[in-house]
Short mmCIF file of C-alpha atoms in Angstrom, two decimals:
data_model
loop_
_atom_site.label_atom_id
_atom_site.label_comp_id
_atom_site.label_asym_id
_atom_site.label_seq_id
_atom_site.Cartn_x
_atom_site.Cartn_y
_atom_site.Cartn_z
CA UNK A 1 0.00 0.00 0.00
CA UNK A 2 0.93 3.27 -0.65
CA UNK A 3 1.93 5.04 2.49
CA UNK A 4 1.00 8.63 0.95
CA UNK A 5 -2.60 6.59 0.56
CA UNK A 6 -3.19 5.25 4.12
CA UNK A 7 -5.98 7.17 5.82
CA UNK A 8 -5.72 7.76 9.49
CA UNK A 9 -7.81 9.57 12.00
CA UNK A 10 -6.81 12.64 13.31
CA UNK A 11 -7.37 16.18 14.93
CA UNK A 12 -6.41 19.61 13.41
CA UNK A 13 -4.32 22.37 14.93
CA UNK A 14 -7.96 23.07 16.12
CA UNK A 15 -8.49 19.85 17.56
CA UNK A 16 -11.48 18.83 15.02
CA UNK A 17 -11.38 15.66 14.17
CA UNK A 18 -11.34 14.35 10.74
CA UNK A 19 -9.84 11.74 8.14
CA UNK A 20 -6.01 12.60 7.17
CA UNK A 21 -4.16 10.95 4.73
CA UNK A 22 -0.63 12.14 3.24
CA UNK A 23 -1.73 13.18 -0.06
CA UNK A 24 -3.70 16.04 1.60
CA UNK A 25 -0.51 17.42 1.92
CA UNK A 26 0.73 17.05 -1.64
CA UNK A 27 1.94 20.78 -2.20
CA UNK A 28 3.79 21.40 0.59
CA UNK A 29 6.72 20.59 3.25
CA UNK A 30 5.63 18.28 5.69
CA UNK A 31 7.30 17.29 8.94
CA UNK A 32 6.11 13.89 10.23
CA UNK A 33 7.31 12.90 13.72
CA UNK A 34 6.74 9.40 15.41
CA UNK A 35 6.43 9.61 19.25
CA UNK A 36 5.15 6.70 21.35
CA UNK A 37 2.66 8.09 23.61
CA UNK A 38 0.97 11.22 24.72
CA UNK A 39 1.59 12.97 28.19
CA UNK A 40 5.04 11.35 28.61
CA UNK A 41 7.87 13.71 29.61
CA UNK A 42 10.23 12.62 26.51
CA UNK A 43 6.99 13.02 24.23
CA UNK A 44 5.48 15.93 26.12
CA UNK A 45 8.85 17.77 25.84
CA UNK A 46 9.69 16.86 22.05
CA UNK A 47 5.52 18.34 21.38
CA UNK A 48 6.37 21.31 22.98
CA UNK A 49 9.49 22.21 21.54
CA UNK A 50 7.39 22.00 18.15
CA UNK A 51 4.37 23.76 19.81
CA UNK A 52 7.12 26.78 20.59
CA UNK A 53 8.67 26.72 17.03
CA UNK A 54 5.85 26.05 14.82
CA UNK A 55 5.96 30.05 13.66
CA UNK A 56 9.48 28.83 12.69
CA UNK A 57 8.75 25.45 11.10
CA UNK A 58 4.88 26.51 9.27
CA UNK A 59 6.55 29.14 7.35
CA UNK A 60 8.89 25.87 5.76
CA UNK A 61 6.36 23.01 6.73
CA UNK A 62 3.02 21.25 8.03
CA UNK A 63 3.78 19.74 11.21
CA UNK A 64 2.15 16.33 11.76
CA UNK A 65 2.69 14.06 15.10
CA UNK A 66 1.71 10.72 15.08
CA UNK A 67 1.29 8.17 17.52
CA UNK A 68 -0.78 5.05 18.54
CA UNK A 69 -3.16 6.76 21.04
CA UNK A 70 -7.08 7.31 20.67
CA UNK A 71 -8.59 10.41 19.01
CA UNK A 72 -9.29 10.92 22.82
CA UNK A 73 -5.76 10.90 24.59
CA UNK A 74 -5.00 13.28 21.29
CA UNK A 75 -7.32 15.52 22.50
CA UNK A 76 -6.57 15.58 26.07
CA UNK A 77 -2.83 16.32 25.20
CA UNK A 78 -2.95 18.62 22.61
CA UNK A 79 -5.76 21.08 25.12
CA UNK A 80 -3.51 19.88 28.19
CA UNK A 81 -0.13 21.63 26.37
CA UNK A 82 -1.86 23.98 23.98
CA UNK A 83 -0.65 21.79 21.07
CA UNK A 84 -0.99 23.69 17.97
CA UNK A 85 -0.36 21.09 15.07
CA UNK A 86 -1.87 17.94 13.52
CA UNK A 87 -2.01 14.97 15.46
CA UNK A 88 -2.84 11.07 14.03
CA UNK A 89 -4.04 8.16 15.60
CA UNK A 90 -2.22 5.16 14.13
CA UNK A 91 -3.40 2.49 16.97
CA UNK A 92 -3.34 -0.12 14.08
CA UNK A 93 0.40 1.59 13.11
CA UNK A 94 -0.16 1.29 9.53
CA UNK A 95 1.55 4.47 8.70
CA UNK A 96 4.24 4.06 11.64
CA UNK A 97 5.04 0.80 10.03
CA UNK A 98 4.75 1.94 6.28
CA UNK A 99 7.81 4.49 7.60
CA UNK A 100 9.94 2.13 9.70
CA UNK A 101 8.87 4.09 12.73
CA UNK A 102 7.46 0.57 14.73
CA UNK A 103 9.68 -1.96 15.84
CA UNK A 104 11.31 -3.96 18.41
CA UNK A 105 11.87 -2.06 21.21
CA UNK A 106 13.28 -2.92 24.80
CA UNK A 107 12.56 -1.61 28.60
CA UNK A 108 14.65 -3.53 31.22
CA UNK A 109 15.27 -6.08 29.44
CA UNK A 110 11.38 -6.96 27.88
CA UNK A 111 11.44 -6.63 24.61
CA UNK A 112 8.08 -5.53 23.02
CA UNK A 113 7.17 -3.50 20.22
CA UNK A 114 5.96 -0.47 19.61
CA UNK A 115 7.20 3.49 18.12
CA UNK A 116 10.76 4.42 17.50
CA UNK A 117 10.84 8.07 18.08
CA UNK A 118 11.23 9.40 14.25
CA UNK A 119 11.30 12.50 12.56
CA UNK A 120 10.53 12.52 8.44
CA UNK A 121 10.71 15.29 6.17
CA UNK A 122 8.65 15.14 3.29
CA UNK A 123 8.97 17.41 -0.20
CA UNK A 124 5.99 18.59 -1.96
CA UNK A 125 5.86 15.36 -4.02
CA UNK A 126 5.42 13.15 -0.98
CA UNK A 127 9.07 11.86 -0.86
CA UNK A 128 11.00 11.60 2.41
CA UNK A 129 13.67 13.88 1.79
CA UNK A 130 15.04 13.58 4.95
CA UNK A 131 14.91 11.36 7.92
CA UNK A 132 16.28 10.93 11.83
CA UNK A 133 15.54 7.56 13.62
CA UNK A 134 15.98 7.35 17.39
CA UNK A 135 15.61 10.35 17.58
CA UNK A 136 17.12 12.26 20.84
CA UNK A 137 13.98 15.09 21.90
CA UNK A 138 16.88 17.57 23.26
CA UNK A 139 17.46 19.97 20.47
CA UNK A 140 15.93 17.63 17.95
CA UNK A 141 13.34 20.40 16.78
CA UNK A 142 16.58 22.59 16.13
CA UNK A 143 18.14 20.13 14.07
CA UNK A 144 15.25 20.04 11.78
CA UNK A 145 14.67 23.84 11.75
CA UNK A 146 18.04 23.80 10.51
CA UNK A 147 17.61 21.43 8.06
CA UNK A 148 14.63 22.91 6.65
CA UNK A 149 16.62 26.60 6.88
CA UNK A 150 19.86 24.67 4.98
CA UNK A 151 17.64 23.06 2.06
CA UNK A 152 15.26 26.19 1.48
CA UNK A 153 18.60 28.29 0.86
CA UNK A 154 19.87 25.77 -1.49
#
């Protein structure tokens, strides 16, 4: 299947829910992070960061988080830190797994799986033009602010 095809719920930037798929977004920049769950510090602090550039990052790309919660926990998180992006529900991680973005994982020694913290950059086509995997949330928003800065220069 094509992953620009796969159809996910989701809430807007005004947290109304709808049906998103990638090739909404055919035409423009868009930034698709993987996080595992909502309300976590790593994942709370990583939305944030995006939350506080997205003046920065809109004027160069959509913004799109995606993780396995419910439409529900979505909306909860994105009210609870004034979230002000897209945010997808892939609890079947269709899309997650369509990027590499789900895999084996391990906590203490359990293995399990379940979302690799990933960042994609997307051209107007629908291409990954870039891509970080295990990603570190510490100045990882930077990193693709300059990316995004470096490319639109070149």
């Amino acid at each position: 299947m094509d992953k620009l095809n796969i159809e996910l719920q989701g809430i807007d930037a005004n947290g109304t829910e709808k049906t998103f798929s990638l090739n909404n977004f055919k035409g423009q920049k868009v930034i698709l992070y993987f996080y595992p769950k909502d309300n976590t510090s790593g994942c709370t602090q990583e939305a944030c960061d995006f939350r506080d550039n997205i003046n920065r990052l809109t004027s160069k790309a959509t913004v799109i988080g995606v993780s396995p919660d419910s439409i529900n926990s979505h909306i909860k998180f994105q009210q609870k830190q004034s979230l002000n992006f897209i945010l997808l529900s892939d609890f079947e991680h269709k899309l997650s797994e369509a990027f590499g973005a789900w895999g084996e994982k391990s906590l203490y020694g359990k293995k399990y799986m379940g979302i690799i913290r990933s960042t994609f950059i997307l051209d107007k086509t629908g291409k990954i033009i870039k891509s970080w995997s295990k990603v570190k949330v510490k100045g990882h928003v930077e990193e693709v602010l300059t990316y995004l800065t470096q490319t639109s220069l070149s």
